[in-house]
Amino acid sequence: MSAATVSERAEIRAMARELASRELAPRAAALDAGGQDVLAECWRLLVQLGLDRVLLDERHGGAGLGVADLLATIEELAVGDGGIAMCVLLCNAALATLTDEQLAVVPSGARWALVPGAAGTEVRFSDGQLDGSLACALGAHGADGLVILLDGPQPAAWAIPRDAPGLKLQRDTDQMGLCAAPAASIEMAVIRSAQVTGEVDGSVGTASAPALLRAGTAAIAHGIARRAHGMALEYAHARRQGGVAIIEHDAVSDMLAAMAVRLACWPQIAADPAGLALDGERALAVKIAASDAAVASTTDAVQVFGGTGYMVETGIEKLMRDAKYCQLFPEPNWVAHDELMRSARAGRAA
Amino acid sequence: MSTMIPERSLTEQFPRLAQNGGLDVRELERLRARARRFAHEHMRPRALQIDRRTGEDPSSFDWDLVRAGAEAGMLGLLIPKPAGGAGGMSTQVAVVMEELCAACPGIALIFGAHALGISPLLLGGPSQWDGVLAELVASEYDSEPQLMACAITEPEAGTDVEDPDLLRHARITSHARRVPGGFRLSGTKRFISNGSVARWITLLMPTDPRRPAESWTCFLLDTRSEGFAVSRVEHKMGQRACPAAELTFDEVFVPAERIVSREGDGAAATTIVLACSRPPVAAIATGIARGAYERVLGWLQEDPAARGLAERQHVQLALAGMEEEIHLARQLYMDAATELDHTALGGVMSHPGVRALGHVPAGIRSRAPVRGWLASERARDATIALLHRSTSERAVTRSLALSSMAKARGGDVAMRVTGAALELVGLRAGPIRAELEKLWRDAKLTQIYEGTNQLNRLEVYRGLCHAETMNCLPPLRRVHPDPAAQAHTNGDGNAHLQPDPPQRANVDGNGGRS
């Protein structure tokens, strides 16, 4: 795979932006409500543009683009709907771990999901069999196949088609955020057909899958924060209080300024996006910073809207819920902090 | 599940309670225990199920819970004893709210919004005891409890209707038009908690749309009145068990005697009501934070997936931070509530004249001559005079500032603690995650309702940093704001308020010397 030129990247980004504003944003409420039909409808549109296989080369029906292009695309999609952007991230990351042979049998338009394992999850691998369970796997419900990353001293990635014997998925009906990437609890009982992927450490080309997930989640968080800022700014100009538009009140403009500051820091935080997915530690740090910023900005955005923002129909509280899930996925930020420090300690010891 | 029930008694934690005249601390302890029991037995087991159901159908409502709440004494907290209620004030409501919200803030809001609906009636004094308040109490005994709501917010005016200065420029579209025998109410009220299920609503509208602040008036509305309609029930992010409704008024007739206090007293009444209601809202926020904290403690102790986590310093520090924040939030709301009850409004209810009237049997108070006098303009003037004698505008302003501080801080604490709790357990935590997500969604509203936190902090500036004194008591005597009265105006914002005649400055709360 190769990175696009600057002009190609701008074109891809513009295409994703257009799709987000024209097709995704108007469907965001329906996606948030968990509608499977609307998800399928959106997925068809994404597939038509090749956004399900951004990282794959043309042999496998992909666009042959690089990680930076994928991240830019995901950010734009997240402005329309964070959950859809997460579906795109999970599918691209999953497919990119598969071998040529495995990819050859994945039908066009299939939606796969990468499921990160986490410390403490009850998944075991022995004698060619997978056993155990995983809760709240984003994007797993309704997916055509899963790639499960196993954590631990010997990381491994396992590809499991949806119809694999012994695989049971149950939709997580309490999912609060990123609902267009429907979560499921996964029960695996001796799946003999689980196939190890080409790269046992879950590599995505030259990138690592966990780092890609974190960098992608950061891009989604940033897209959500952009949307929140845009909506809050527009509302603050339109809504009047005390005889003036509320943007004239310092109490409101202070919040909008803080959102703008957080957004302005993004290019520095996410500089060299292609390198981001190669550098696990930096991906962790960027994911922490971007998701914390998104939670702060979306919470402020709801505050700018006041009581109106607390109502589902305005769509602003959804951004807050979506942003919160970016803090919790692939792991809660405090665990990400912990991993960062573990790396730092290991580096010092070495 | 482990619970973080404070080990110290209320008296040990808040010595001022014992000094608060008229407040029986042992009764307060019993009330808290009763609320905790009700929350544990009836609320928490149903909280998630009700949240899911109302998420799908916002208009669904659980009357069984209201009936259970009535039996547990959660509805009559604010109703004066002479009317058959518990005679509580801000402190009692706040203590109960913390307990209920630790279980489910949405269900708790049903009882909180009911208390909010009642609170303007308290300013009406004894004239209100034998009317709707007594009917509310009677309805509890009939197992068909009636609920109240308070309607202030409008589609184009939210926070600004809760501040007397902003109210002057607010885009008020409602109007109470004077007609023979009363008023015709028109307009829309929005986001009204309990609005779709309330039997009675205290609502505020201007009688002169050109001067909303000066003519802001509180009415007691019978929701069976012709022209009243629930136009929609909102789909909310959280606190869903309590419906938030949009209400429309199409020339709804309200008789003149259903004006609460007096025409034009609404802005001052709103200020006092907010001073009373913000400590309970701060307690709601504190309860939400406590609920999240308790759930995390329970998860750490009981869930095998959390084994060993409590040994981590990160987790210990996070828990200590939660404990610290909750403790401070509780101190703030109790300070605000006791300040209000002790120095601002407590004097009214404990005034000898009011207490004496309370000893008069309801049967006698209900007789036409007595009732007629209690509802008279002179009696209403006397009630306001008593308010002036019992407190001062500075005391109420200060109290409002303390209440606002507690509310703003509490809302922030609720968001921080629920957010941190959710982050500690993560997405993989199982059923506890859904409960914490709900509390996090519930928490956000505490930064918004009863005035946004920003407005509340501006009240803190005015009342404490700048030591202002707001015009937050109704004037001692009020002239009808009709066109003829314009001749007496001086052209400023308080145009139709007449200065008190010297001979009325000594009006006694009993009305005897007026």
XYZ file of C-alpha atoms in Angstrom, chain A residues 14-310:
297
model
C -13.346 16.195 0.396
C -15.229 13.108 -0.717
C -15.553 11.859 2.850
C -16.608 15.315 4.021
C -19.299 15.464 1.370
C -20.557 12.017 2.310
C -20.598 12.939 5.989
C -22.613 16.106 5.545
C -24.948 14.872 2.824
C -25.600 11.281 3.843
C -24.416 10.558 7.368
C -25.349 13.627 9.421
C -29.001 13.497 8.320
C -29.115 9.821 9.342
C -27.204 10.277 12.596
C -30.319 10.100 14.794
C -31.491 6.895 13.123
C -28.008 5.416 13.406
C -27.914 6.409 17.055
C -31.205 4.609 17.617
C -29.470 1.440 16.459
C -31.349 0.987 13.194
C -29.783 -1.900 11.272
C -31.422 -0.928 7.992
C -29.964 2.548 8.067
C -26.565 1.128 8.965
C -26.752 -1.216 5.981
C -27.796 1.698 3.777
C -24.851 3.820 4.923
C -22.473 0.898 4.609
C -23.481 0.436 0.951
C -22.589 4.072 0.298
C -19.233 3.672 2.000
C -18.489 0.518 0.032
C -19.326 2.282 -3.239
C -16.597 4.779 -2.423
C -14.180 2.049 -1.415
C -13.954 3.264 2.169
C -14.273 -0.244 3.551
C -10.921 -1.250 2.019
C -8.871 1.901 2.088
C -5.662 0.119 3.099
C -5.982 -2.911 0.801
C -4.347 -2.934 -2.580
C -6.236 -3.170 -5.830
C -5.879 -6.958 -6.038
C -8.262 -7.169 -3.118
C -10.580 -4.448 -4.329
C -8.922 -1.821 -2.174
C -7.824 1.735 -2.796
C -4.222 1.027 -1.901
C -3.930 4.092 0.267
C -1.961 4.674 3.418
C -2.752 5.009 7.098
C -2.691 8.810 6.944
C -5.394 8.732 4.275
C -7.497 6.359 6.336
C -7.199 8.574 9.403
C -8.114 11.690 7.410
C -11.139 9.904 5.975
C -12.267 8.625 9.350
C -12.031 12.081 10.884
C -14.288 13.510 8.190
C -16.790 10.676 8.511
C -16.889 11.200 12.275
C -18.106 14.745 11.728
C -21.199 13.106 10.245
C -21.449 10.180 12.634
C -18.830 8.818 15.008
C -20.273 5.317 15.022
C -20.056 4.957 11.246
C -16.495 6.225 11.359
C -15.762 3.553 13.953
C -17.246 0.877 11.670
C -14.917 2.040 8.893
C -11.919 2.008 11.211
C -12.695 -1.449 12.598
C -13.335 -2.928 9.154
C -10.206 -1.494 7.592
C -8.091 -2.573 10.529
C -9.598 -6.072 10.474
C -9.257 -6.653 6.743
C -5.714 -5.330 6.718
C -4.650 -8.083 9.119
C -5.932 -10.887 6.895
C -3.723 -12.959 4.613
C -4.153 -12.898 0.855
C -5.855 -16.285 1.049
C -8.231 -15.109 3.705
C -9.003 -11.912 1.831
C -9.720 -13.846 -1.322
C -12.821 -15.374 0.260
C -14.131 -12.189 1.882
C -16.955 -11.013 -0.358
C -17.060 -7.458 -1.581
C -18.960 -5.154 0.732
C -18.542 -7.390 3.768
C -18.271 -5.549 7.082
C -15.643 -6.974 9.396
C -14.635 -5.727 12.789
C -11.381 -5.797 14.682
C -11.970 -6.711 18.312
C -9.159 -5.710 20.624
C -8.586 -8.008 23.532
C -7.823 -6.423 26.837
C -5.956 -7.353 29.937
C -8.198 -9.404 32.141
C -10.505 -10.621 29.380
C -11.398 -14.244 29.555
C -10.083 -15.476 26.189
C -7.796 -18.478 26.004
C -6.052 -20.150 23.109
C -4.823 -23.690 23.298
C -4.533 -26.646 20.972
C -5.763 -24.609 18.039
C -8.926 -23.627 19.842
C -10.286 -20.372 21.127
C -12.413 -20.211 24.259
C -13.802 -17.414 26.305
C -15.858 -14.280 26.176
C -15.534 -10.600 25.415
C -18.041 -7.947 26.443
C -19.050 -4.848 24.516
C -17.092 -5.465 21.314
C -17.799 -2.386 19.206
C -18.983 -3.089 15.671
C -19.242 -6.835 16.287
C -23.017 -7.102 16.096
C -24.033 -7.783 12.521
C -20.424 -7.959 11.314
C -19.595 -10.528 8.639
C -16.433 -11.519 10.407
C -14.259 -10.687 13.373
C -10.545 -10.388 13.885
C -9.813 -10.870 17.544
C -6.574 -9.491 18.886
C -5.262 -11.376 21.845
C -3.239 -9.455 24.343
C -0.507 -10.900 26.472
C 3.115 -11.893 26.215
C 2.507 -13.477 22.805
C -0.018 -11.331 20.986
C -1.972 -13.012 18.240
C -4.773 -12.143 15.856
C -7.559 -14.567 14.981
C -9.972 -14.304 12.085
C -13.436 -15.732 12.709
C -16.195 -15.651 10.115
C -19.661 -14.858 11.412
C -20.948 -18.364 10.811
C -18.076 -20.083 12.606
C -19.367 -22.944 14.809
C -19.186 -22.070 18.462
C -19.342 -18.322 17.952
C -22.233 -16.579 19.661
C -22.891 -12.871 19.506
C -25.433 -11.048 21.598
C -26.186 -7.428 20.970
C -25.299 -5.042 23.780
C -28.608 -3.232 24.169
C -27.200 -0.815 26.727
C -24.585 0.641 24.393
C -24.553 4.375 25.072
C -22.217 5.792 22.443
C -20.996 5.193 18.891
C -24.216 3.222 18.419
C -23.786 2.913 14.647
C -20.948 0.532 15.467
C -23.275 -1.897 17.245
C -21.594 -3.659 20.112
C -22.040 -7.267 21.048
C -20.878 -9.581 23.745
C -18.950 -12.458 22.203
C -19.004 -16.029 23.447
C -16.420 -18.333 21.889
C -16.734 -22.002 22.644
C -14.063 -24.067 20.941
C -13.946 -22.467 17.531
C -11.949 -24.901 15.481
C -12.320 -22.888 12.327
C -10.723 -19.776 13.778
C -7.857 -18.912 11.481
C -4.745 -17.189 12.528
C -4.111 -14.142 10.410
C -1.014 -13.562 8.344
C 0.571 -11.368 10.930
C 0.352 -12.945 14.342
C 1.062 -9.696 16.105
C -1.869 -8.068 14.403
C 0.183 -6.014 12.016
C -1.538 -3.821 9.466
C 1.024 -3.542 6.759
C 3.774 -1.638 8.449
C 1.517 -0.433 11.243
C 0.402 -2.250 14.344
C -3.308 -2.900 14.717
C -3.601 -1.619 18.318
C -1.790 1.596 17.370
C -4.033 2.005 14.345
C -7.125 1.541 16.516
C -5.895 4.196 18.944
C -4.899 6.631 16.224
C -8.230 6.037 14.488
C -10.164 6.534 17.715
C -8.295 9.801 18.187
C -9.322 10.888 14.684
C -12.935 9.988 15.441
C -12.818 11.941 18.700
C -11.468 14.940 16.850
C -14.193 14.696 14.208
C -16.836 14.571 16.924
C -15.313 17.624 18.628
C -15.334 19.518 15.304
C -19.014 18.765 14.851
C -19.801 19.852 18.422
C -17.952 23.123 17.984
C -19.701 23.833 14.684
C -23.148 23.170 16.117
C -22.505 25.147 19.295
C -21.138 28.109 17.353
C -24.142 28.186 15.076
C -26.550 27.948 17.995
C -24.732 30.638 19.952
C -25.241 33.050 17.075
C -28.902 32.171 16.657
C -30.108 31.952 20.248
C -30.825 35.218 22.026
C -30.833 35.839 25.730
C -30.982 39.073 27.659
C -31.609 40.927 24.400
C -28.454 39.695 22.606
C -27.184 36.564 20.886
C -25.778 34.274 23.555
C -22.350 34.362 21.926
C -22.155 37.905 23.300
C -22.207 36.514 26.834
C -18.719 35.738 28.162
C -20.098 32.672 29.884
C -20.848 31.210 26.466
C -17.996 32.637 24.413
C -15.483 31.314 26.973
C -16.709 27.790 26.319
C -16.608 28.271 22.555
C -13.084 29.651 22.797
C -11.960 26.669 24.846
C -13.387 24.350 22.183
C -11.558 26.268 19.461
C -8.294 26.046 21.387
C -8.625 22.282 21.715
C -9.321 21.951 18.004
C -6.400 24.197 17.115
C -4.019 21.922 19.020
C -4.987 18.894 16.946
C -2.511 19.386 14.039
C 0.343 19.477 16.537
C -0.960 16.498 18.479
C -1.592 14.406 15.393
C 1.387 15.503 13.329
C 2.780 12.819 11.041
C -0.345 10.654 11.036
C 1.337 7.909 9.056
C 3.926 7.575 11.777
C 1.247 7.605 14.431
C 0.161 4.070 13.674
C 3.764 2.905 13.833
C 4.473 4.423 17.177
C 2.385 2.674 19.820
C 3.281 5.085 22.596
C 2.468 8.173 20.581
C -0.797 6.641 19.426
C -1.718 6.038 23.061
C -0.893 9.618 23.988
C -2.773 11.083 21.033
C -5.823 8.939 21.749
C -5.853 10.101 25.379
C -5.470 13.766 24.436
C -8.022 13.700 21.618
C -10.711 11.815 23.532
C -10.318 13.962 26.648
C -10.594 17.052 24.458
C -13.656 15.654 22.717
C -15.420 14.904 26.004
C -14.647 18.403 27.282
C -15.819 20.047 24.049
C -19.000 18.045 23.632
C -19.921 18.575 27.283
C -19.443 22.312 26.808
C -21.429 22.183 23.584
C -24.419 20.690 25.393
C -23.996 23.422 28.001
C -24.090 26.110 25.282
C -27.397 24.654 24.092
C -28.736 24.568 27.659
C -31.924 22.571 28.183
C -32.351 22.211 24.433
C -29.029 20.405 24.234
C -30.205 17.810 26.733
